[in-house]
Structure formats: C-alpha cells, structure tokens
CSV table of C-alpha atoms in Angstrom, one decimal:
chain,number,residue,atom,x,y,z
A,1,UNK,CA,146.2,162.8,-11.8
A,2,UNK,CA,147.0,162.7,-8.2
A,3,UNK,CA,150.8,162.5,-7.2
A,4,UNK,CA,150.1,158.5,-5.5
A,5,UNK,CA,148.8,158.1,-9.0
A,6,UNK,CA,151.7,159.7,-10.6
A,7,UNK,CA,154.1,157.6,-8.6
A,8,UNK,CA,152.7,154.4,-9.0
A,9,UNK,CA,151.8,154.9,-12.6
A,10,UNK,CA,155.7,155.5,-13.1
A,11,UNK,CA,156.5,152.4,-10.8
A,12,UNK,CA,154.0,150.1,-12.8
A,13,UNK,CA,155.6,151.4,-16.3
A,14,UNK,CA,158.9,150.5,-14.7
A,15,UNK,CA,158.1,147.1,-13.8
A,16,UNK,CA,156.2,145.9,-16.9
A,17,UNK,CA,158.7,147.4,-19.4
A,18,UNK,CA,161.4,145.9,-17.0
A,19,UNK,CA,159.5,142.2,-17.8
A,20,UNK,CA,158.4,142.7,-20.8
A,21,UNK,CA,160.4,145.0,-23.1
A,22,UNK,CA,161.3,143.2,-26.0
A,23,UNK,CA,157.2,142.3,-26.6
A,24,UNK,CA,156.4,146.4,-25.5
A,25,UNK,CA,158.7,147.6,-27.8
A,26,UNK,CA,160.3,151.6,-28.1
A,27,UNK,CA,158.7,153.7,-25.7
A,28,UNK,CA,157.6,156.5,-27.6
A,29,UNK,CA,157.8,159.2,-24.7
A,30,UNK,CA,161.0,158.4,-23.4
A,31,UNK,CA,161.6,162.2,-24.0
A,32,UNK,CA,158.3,163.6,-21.7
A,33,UNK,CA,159.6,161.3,-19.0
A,34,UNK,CA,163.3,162.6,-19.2
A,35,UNK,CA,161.5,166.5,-19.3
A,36,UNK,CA,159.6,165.2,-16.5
A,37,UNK,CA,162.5,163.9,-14.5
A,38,UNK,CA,164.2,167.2,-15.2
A,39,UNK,CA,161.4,169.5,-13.9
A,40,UNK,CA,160.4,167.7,-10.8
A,41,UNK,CA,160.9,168.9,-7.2
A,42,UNK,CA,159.3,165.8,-5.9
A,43,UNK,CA,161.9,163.3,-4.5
A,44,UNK,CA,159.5,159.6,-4.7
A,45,UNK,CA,158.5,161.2,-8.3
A,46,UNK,CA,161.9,161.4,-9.2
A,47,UNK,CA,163.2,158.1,-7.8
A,48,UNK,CA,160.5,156.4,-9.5
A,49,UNK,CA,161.2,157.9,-12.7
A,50,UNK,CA,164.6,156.9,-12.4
A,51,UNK,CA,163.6,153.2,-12.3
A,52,UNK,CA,161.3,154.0,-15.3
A,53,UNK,CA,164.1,155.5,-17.7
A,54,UNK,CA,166.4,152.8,-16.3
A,55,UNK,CA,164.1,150.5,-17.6
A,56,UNK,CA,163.3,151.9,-20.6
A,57,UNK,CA,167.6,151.9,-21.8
A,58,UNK,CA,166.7,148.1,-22.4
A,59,UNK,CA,165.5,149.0,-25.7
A,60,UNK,CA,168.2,150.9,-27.9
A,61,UNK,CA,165.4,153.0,-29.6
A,62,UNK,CA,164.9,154.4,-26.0
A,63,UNK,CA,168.9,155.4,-25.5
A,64,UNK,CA,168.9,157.2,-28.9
A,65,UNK,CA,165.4,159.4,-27.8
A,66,UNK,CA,167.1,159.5,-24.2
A,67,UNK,CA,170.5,161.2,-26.3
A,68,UNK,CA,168.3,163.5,-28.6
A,69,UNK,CA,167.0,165.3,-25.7
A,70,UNK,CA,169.9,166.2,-24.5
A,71,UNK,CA,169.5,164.0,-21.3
A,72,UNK,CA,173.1,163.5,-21.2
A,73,UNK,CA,173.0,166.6,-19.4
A,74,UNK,CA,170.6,166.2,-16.9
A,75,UNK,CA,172.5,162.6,-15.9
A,76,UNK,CA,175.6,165.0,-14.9
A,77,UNK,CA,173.8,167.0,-13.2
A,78,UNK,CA,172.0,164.5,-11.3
A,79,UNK,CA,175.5,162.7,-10.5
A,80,UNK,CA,176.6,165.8,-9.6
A,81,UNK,CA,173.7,166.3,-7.1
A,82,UNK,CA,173.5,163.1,-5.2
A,83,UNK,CA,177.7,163.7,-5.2
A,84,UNK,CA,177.3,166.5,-3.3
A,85,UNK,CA,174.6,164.5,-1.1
A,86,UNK,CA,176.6,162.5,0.1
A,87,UNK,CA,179.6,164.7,1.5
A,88,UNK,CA,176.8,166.9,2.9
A,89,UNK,CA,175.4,164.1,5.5
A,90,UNK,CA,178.9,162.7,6.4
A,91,UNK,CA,179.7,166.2,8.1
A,92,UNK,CA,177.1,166.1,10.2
A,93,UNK,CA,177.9,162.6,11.4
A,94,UNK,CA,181.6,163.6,12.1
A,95,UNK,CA,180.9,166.6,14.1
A,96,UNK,CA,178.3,164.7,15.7
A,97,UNK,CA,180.8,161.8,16.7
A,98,UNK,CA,183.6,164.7,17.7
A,99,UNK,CA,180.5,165.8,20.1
A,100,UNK,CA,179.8,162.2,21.1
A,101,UNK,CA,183.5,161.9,22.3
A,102,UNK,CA,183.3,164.8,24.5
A,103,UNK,CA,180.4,163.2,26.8
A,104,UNK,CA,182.5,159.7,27.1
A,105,UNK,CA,183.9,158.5,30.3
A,106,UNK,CA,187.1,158.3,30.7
A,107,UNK,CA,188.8,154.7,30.8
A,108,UNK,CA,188.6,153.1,34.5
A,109,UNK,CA,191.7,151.4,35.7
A,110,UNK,CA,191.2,148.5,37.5
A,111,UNK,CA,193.5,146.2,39.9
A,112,UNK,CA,192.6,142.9,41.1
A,113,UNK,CA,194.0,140.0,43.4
A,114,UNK,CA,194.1,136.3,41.5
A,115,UNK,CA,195.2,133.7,43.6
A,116,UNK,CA,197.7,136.1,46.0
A,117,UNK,CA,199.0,137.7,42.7
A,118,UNK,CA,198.1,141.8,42.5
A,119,UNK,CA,196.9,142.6,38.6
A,120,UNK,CA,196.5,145.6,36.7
A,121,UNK,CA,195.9,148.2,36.1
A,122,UNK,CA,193.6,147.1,33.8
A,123,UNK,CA,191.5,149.4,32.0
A,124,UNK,CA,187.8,149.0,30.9
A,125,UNK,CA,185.7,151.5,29.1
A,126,UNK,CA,182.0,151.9,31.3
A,127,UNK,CA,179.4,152.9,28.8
C-alpha cells in the first residue's frame, strides 16, 4: 500500500467510525493502529492516526484494547513531544523579534504650527 493510500485509508476509517460507531461496533485492531502510531516517523501518518484512535475511544471496547496495550504510555510520550514543540518554535520567534527591534527606526519627533499655536514634539513611529 502506498503512503497516500495509507493516509487516506486512516482518514476514511476516521470519518466513518466517527458517523457511524455505534452500527460499526468494537474495532478489533485498535491495538495494530496504536503499534502503528507508535512506530511511525511519518508526521500526516501520525496525525491521521490520531483522528482514527480518537475516533475509535467512542466505543468503550476500543478504550479497554487502547489500555491493554499499554498505550497509556505512548499518550505521555506523545504529550510530552508536542510539549516540547511548542517551546522549541517560540525561541525562535523571540530571538527573531529581539533581531527585528534592532533594524527599527527610531521614533521621529515632530512640531507643528495650528492656528499660530507651536505643537509638539510629537512622536510618530515611520515603518
């Protein structure tokens, strides 16, 4: 099976069993798709497998096989993953806004004359 397959096999799974659980039923390989989940380096693989097991919790039969396998685990891990995600990128943005500020113009101070009256200085950031 070819990984567009793959992915949109998981996808479909997700949406049907997501409409139609209670007539589908347990999901009897709730376990292969949590080993798969666990073994896969491919990102759109793993997010759609993600939306399949979500789906598949609708039906209690599906937590308890989910349990068994010792997924628990591999939720923590995953948490702990997409945890560290997250600080990773905001670094990047804050050194790149500390960079940003460097290149900024300084204010402008401006004076003006309304009706014989001298005002300012105002100042006005120039982008």
């Amino acid at each position: 099976m070819s990984h567009w397959e793959t992915t949109t096999s998981a996808r479909a799974m997700a949406i049907v069993y997501e409409q139609h659980y209670k007539t589908v039923g347990p999901f009897s390989g709730t376990a292969h798709i949590t080993f798969l989940l666990d073994r896969t380096d491919d990102r759109s693989l793993r997010h759609r497998l993600l939306f399949l097991l979500r789906a598949l919790m609708k039906d209690l039969a599906n937590v308890e096989a989910y349990v068994l396998v010792g997924a628990c685990v591999l939720a923590v891990n995953l948490l702990t993953v997409v945890h560290e995600a997250s600080e990773r990128t905001a670094i990047p943005l804050q050194s790149n806004l500390i960079a940003a500020m460097a290149f900024m113009e300084p204010l402008k101070e401006w004076m003006y004359i309304d009706k014989g009256a001298q005002i300012g200085p105002v100042e006005k950031r120039c982008y």
